[in-house]
mmCIF file of C-alpha atoms in Angstrom:
data_model
loop_
_atom_site.group_PDB
_atom_site.id
_atom_site.type_symbol
_atom_site.label_atom_id
_atom_site.label_comp_id
_atom_site.label_asym_id
_atom_site.label_seq_id
_atom_site.Cartn_x
_atom_site.Cartn_y
_atom_site.Cartn_z
ATOM 1 C CA UNK A 1 -12.083 -0.785 12.109
ATOM 2 C CA UNK A 2 -8.525 -0.715 12.723
ATOM 3 C CA UNK A 3 -6.632 2.957 12.329
ATOM 4 C CA UNK A 4 -4.389 3.946 9.531
ATOM 5 C CA UNK A 5 -0.569 3.913 10.634
ATOM 6 C CA UNK A 6 1.397 6.603 11.527
ATOM 7 C CA UNK A 7 4.789 6.648 9.709
ATOM 8 C CA UNK A 8 7.677 9.003 10.673
ATOM 9 C CA UNK A 9 9.775 10.439 8.501
ATOM 10 C CA UNK A 10 12.977 8.559 8.914
ATOM 11 C CA UNK A 11 10.861 5.140 8.438
ATOM 12 C CA UNK A 12 9.292 6.544 5.209
ATOM 13 C CA UNK A 13 12.776 7.483 3.686
ATOM 14 C CA UNK A 14 13.705 3.886 4.343
ATOM 15 C CA UNK A 15 10.651 2.431 2.939
ATOM 16 C CA UNK A 16 11.289 4.763 0.193
ATOM 17 C CA UNK A 17 14.953 3.318 -0.611
ATOM 18 C CA UNK A 18 13.846 -0.220 -0.070
ATOM 19 C CA UNK A 19 10.822 0.244 -2.778
ATOM 20 C CA UNK A 20 13.047 1.970 -4.747
ATOM 21 C CA UNK A 21 15.505 -1.137 -4.722
ATOM 22 C CA UNK A 22 12.987 -3.337 -5.577
ATOM 23 C CA UNK A 23 11.839 -1.515 -8.718
ATOM 24 C CA UNK A 24 15.385 -1.085 -9.803
ATOM 25 C CA UNK A 25 16.217 -4.656 -9.162
ATOM 26 C CA UNK A 26 13.327 -6.133 -10.594
ATOM 27 C CA UNK A 27 12.536 -3.685 -13.243
ATOM 28 C CA UNK A 28 8.895 -3.212 -12.244
ATOM 29 C CA UNK A 29 6.639 -0.532 -12.803
ATOM 30 C CA UNK A 30 5.380 0.344 -9.318
ATOM 31 C CA UNK A 31 5.513 -0.752 -5.957
ATOM 32 C CA UNK A 32 3.009 -0.160 -3.117
ATOM 33 C CA UNK A 33 2.337 -0.967 0.707
ATOM 34 C CA UNK A 34 -1.116 -0.604 1.487
ATOM 35 C CA UNK A 35 -3.180 -1.779 4.708
ATOM 36 C CA UNK A 36 -5.927 -4.341 4.458
ATOM 37 C CA UNK A 37 -8.505 -1.504 4.183
ATOM 38 C CA UNK A 38 -7.104 -0.056 1.038
ATOM 39 C CA UNK A 39 -5.043 2.794 2.493
ATOM 40 C CA UNK A 40 -1.935 3.607 0.746
ATOM 41 C CA UNK A 41 1.015 3.600 3.177
ATOM 42 C CA UNK A 42 3.765 4.320 0.688
ATOM 43 C CA UNK A 43 3.850 4.169 -3.262
ATOM 44 C CA UNK A 44 7.015 4.037 -5.684
ATOM 45 C CA UNK A 45 7.041 4.806 -9.388
ATOM 46 C CA UNK A 46 10.330 3.534 -11.415
ATOM 47 C CA UNK A 47 11.751 6.638 -13.365
ATOM 48 C CA UNK A 48 11.008 4.942 -16.625
ATOM 49 C CA UNK A 49 7.273 4.059 -15.961
ATOM 50 C CA UNK A 50 4.121 5.900 -17.122
ATOM 51 C CA UNK A 51 2.106 8.068 -14.957
ATOM 52 C CA UNK A 52 0.166 5.206 -12.703
ATOM 53 C CA UNK A 53 -3.485 5.259 -12.747
ATOM 54 C CA UNK A 54 -5.292 6.200 -9.880
ATOM 55 C CA UNK A 55 -3.134 5.033 -6.612
ATOM 56 C CA UNK A 56 -6.144 4.904 -4.409
ATOM 57 C CA UNK A 57 -8.545 2.779 -6.953
ATOM 58 C CA UNK A 58 -5.025 0.555 -7.578
ATOM 59 C CA UNK A 59 -4.967 0.187 -3.675
ATOM 60 C CA UNK A 60 -8.808 -0.462 -3.093
ATOM 61 C CA UNK A 61 -8.689 -2.943 -6.077
ATOM 62 C CA UNK A 62 -5.583 -5.098 -4.905
ATOM 63 C CA UNK A 63 -6.767 -5.119 -1.406
ATOM 64 C CA UNK A 64 -10.247 -6.438 -2.629
ATOM 65 C CA UNK A 65 -8.735 -9.064 -4.660
ATOM 66 C CA UNK A 66 -6.731 -10.246 -1.808
ATOM 67 C CA UNK A 67 -9.291 -10.225 0.297
ATOM 68 C CA UNK A 68 -11.537 -12.485 -2.255
ATOM 69 C CA UNK A 69 -8.177 -14.733 -2.150
ATOM 70 C CA UNK A 70 -7.857 -15.026 1.632
ATOM 71 C CA UNK A 71 -11.517 -15.862 1.379
ATOM 72 C CA UNK A 72 -11.012 -18.854 -0.794
ATOM 73 C CA UNK A 73 -8.165 -20.197 1.257
ATOM 74 C CA UNK A 74 -10.409 -20.309 4.395
ATOM 75 C CA UNK A 75 -13.059 -21.885 2.348
ATOM 76 C CA UNK A 76 -10.564 -24.649 1.383
ATOM 77 C CA UNK A 77 -8.786 -25.030 4.895
ATOM 78 C CA UNK A 78 -6.138 -22.728 4.671
ATOM 79 C CA UNK A 79 -5.345 -20.013 7.386
ATOM 80 C CA UNK A 80 -4.661 -17.636 4.420
ATOM 81 C CA UNK A 81 -2.800 -17.401 1.077
ATOM 82 C CA UNK A 82 0.463 -15.529 1.506
ATOM 83 C CA UNK A 83 0.504 -14.172 -2.281
ATOM 84 C CA UNK A 84 -2.057 -13.222 -4.989
ATOM 85 C CA UNK A 85 -1.078 -12.895 -8.674
ATOM 86 C CA UNK A 86 -2.821 -11.531 -11.787
ATOM 87 C CA UNK A 87 -1.353 -11.639 -15.025
ATOM 88 C CA UNK A 88 -2.637 -10.149 -18.179
ATOM 89 C CA UNK A 89 -1.263 -9.957 -21.474
ATOM 90 C CA UNK A 90 1.222 -6.945 -20.853
ATOM 91 C CA UNK A 91 1.165 -6.530 -17.356
ATOM 92 C CA UNK A 92 0.856 -8.152 -14.050
ATOM 93 C CA UNK A 93 0.505 -7.636 -10.345
ATOM 94 C CA UNK A 94 2.074 -9.629 -7.677
ATOM 95 C CA UNK A 95 0.674 -8.853 -3.865
ATOM 96 C CA UNK A 96 2.401 -10.359 -0.879
ATOM 97 C CA UNK A 97 1.270 -10.308 2.597
ATOM 98 C CA UNK A 98 3.768 -8.612 4.937
ATOM 99 C CA UNK A 99 1.657 -8.854 8.173
ATOM 100 C CA UNK A 100 -1.862 -8.815 9.342
ATOM 101 C CA UNK A 101 -2.437 -5.312 8.356
ATOM 102 C CA UNK A 102 -0.397 -4.870 5.407
ATOM 103 C CA UNK A 103 0.339 -5.969 1.621
ATOM 104 C CA UNK A 104 3.083 -5.258 -0.779
ATOM 105 C CA UNK A 105 1.876 -4.833 -4.146
ATOM 106 C CA UNK A 106 4.528 -5.080 -7.357
ATOM 107 C CA UNK A 107 3.310 -3.925 -10.374
ATOM 108 C CA UNK A 108 5.434 -5.281 -13.638
ATOM 109 C CA UNK A 109 5.264 -5.786 -17.361
ATOM 110 C CA UNK A 110 7.401 -7.958 -19.650
ATOM 111 C CA UNK A 111 10.749 -6.075 -18.574
ATOM 112 C CA UNK A 112 10.707 -8.382 -15.223
ATOM 113 C CA UNK A 113 9.895 -12.235 -14.660
ATOM 114 C CA UNK A 114 7.600 -13.269 -12.188
ATOM 115 C CA UNK A 115 10.075 -15.394 -10.536
ATOM 116 C CA UNK A 116 12.465 -12.301 -10.055
ATOM 117 C CA UNK A 117 9.387 -10.299 -8.664
ATOM 118 C CA UNK A 118 8.458 -12.811 -6.206
ATOM 119 C CA UNK A 119 12.154 -13.106 -4.996
ATOM 120 C CA UNK A 120 12.896 -9.655 -4.700
ATOM 121 C CA UNK A 121 9.491 -8.763 -3.138
ATOM 122 C CA UNK A 122 9.863 -11.333 -0.317
ATOM 123 C CA UNK A 123 13.507 -10.127 0.524
ATOM 124 C CA UNK A 124 12.029 -6.630 0.608
ATOM 125 C CA UNK A 125 9.590 -7.663 3.120
ATOM 126 C CA UNK A 126 12.122 -9.310 5.165
ATOM 127 C CA UNK A 127 13.976 -5.871 5.228
ATOM 128 C CA UNK A 128 11.001 -3.829 5.759
ATOM 129 C CA UNK A 129 9.150 -5.753 8.377
ATOM 130 C CA UNK A 130 11.502 -4.862 11.375
ATOM 131 C CA UNK A 131 10.523 -1.170 10.379
ATOM 132 C CA UNK A 132 7.061 -1.595 10.259
ATOM 133 C CA UNK A 133 6.711 -3.295 13.835
ATOM 134 C CA UNK A 134 6.846 -0.385 15.962
ATOM 135 C CA UNK A 135 4.403 2.074 14.205
ATOM 136 C CA UNK A 136 1.688 2.934 16.080
ATOM 137 C CA UNK A 137 -2.033 3.537 14.649
ATOM 138 C CA UNK A 138 -3.081 7.075 14.313
ATOM 139 C CA UNK A 139 -5.775 8.376 16.697
ATOM 140 C CA UNK A 140 -8.288 10.707 15.880
ATOM 141 C CA UNK A 141 -10.058 12.699 18.443
ATOM 142 C CA UNK A 142 -13.365 13.421 16.772
ATOM 143 C CA UNK A 143 -14.912 15.403 19.582
ATOM 144 C CA UNK A 144 -17.869 18.139 19.401
ATOM 145 C CA UNK A 145 -15.028 21.028 18.611
ATOM 146 C CA UNK A 146 -13.687 19.224 15.662
ATOM 147 C CA UNK A 147 -17.536 18.516 14.474
ATOM 148 C CA UNK A 148 -18.037 22.324 14.658
ATOM 149 C CA UNK A 149 -15.054 23.192 12.775
ATOM 150 C CA UNK A 150 -15.461 20.858 10.021
ATOM 151 C CA UNK A 151 -19.114 22.148 9.724
ATOM 152 C CA UNK A 152 -17.948 25.695 9.684
ATOM 153 C CA UNK A 153 -15.229 24.754 6.955
ATOM 154 C CA UNK A 154 -17.894 23.142 4.792
ATOM 155 C CA UNK A 155 -20.491 25.923 5.330
ATOM 156 C CA UNK A 156 -17.609 28.325 3.992
ATOM 157 C CA UNK A 157 -16.550 26.169 1.216
ATOM 158 C CA UNK A 158 -20.215 25.930 -0.583
ATOM 159 C CA UNK A 159 -21.043 29.629 0.760
ATOM 160 C CA UNK A 160 -22.730 31.606 -2.062
ATOM 161 C CA UNK A 161 -20.197 33.873 -3.744
ATOM 162 C CA UNK A 162 -22.486 36.975 -4.038
#
């Protein structure tokens, strides 16, 4: 299992700008970068959009759907499918492959067209890929001291309040 990526503040600010630009130009509701395990790396919401559903649940379902599409591609003899589209009556999700670890997903309604979303998502990926190339995985040292500290914190959390 790969580790989550460590995003420095300056990179996070640039990702924020690129995703806001994507939302503004495409008139989409939400844009999200997540890793292939379902961890949200960056999420943006349009100013006019309704509050989003659970972002973690959304990422997990998007990644699961993309994984199923990827399995289908392999079954059909393709290395992968570079994009995935789910389109309902009122809302749609477009997910595109950034690299082996990351996906960009754009959620939109009738305000934006699929063609426009695809074009702008592809341009956004070209702009953010150089920002993501040098990111290092977060490394966690889960040693005995960490385990003891965590146990103490959990014990305190569930301590009887007498």
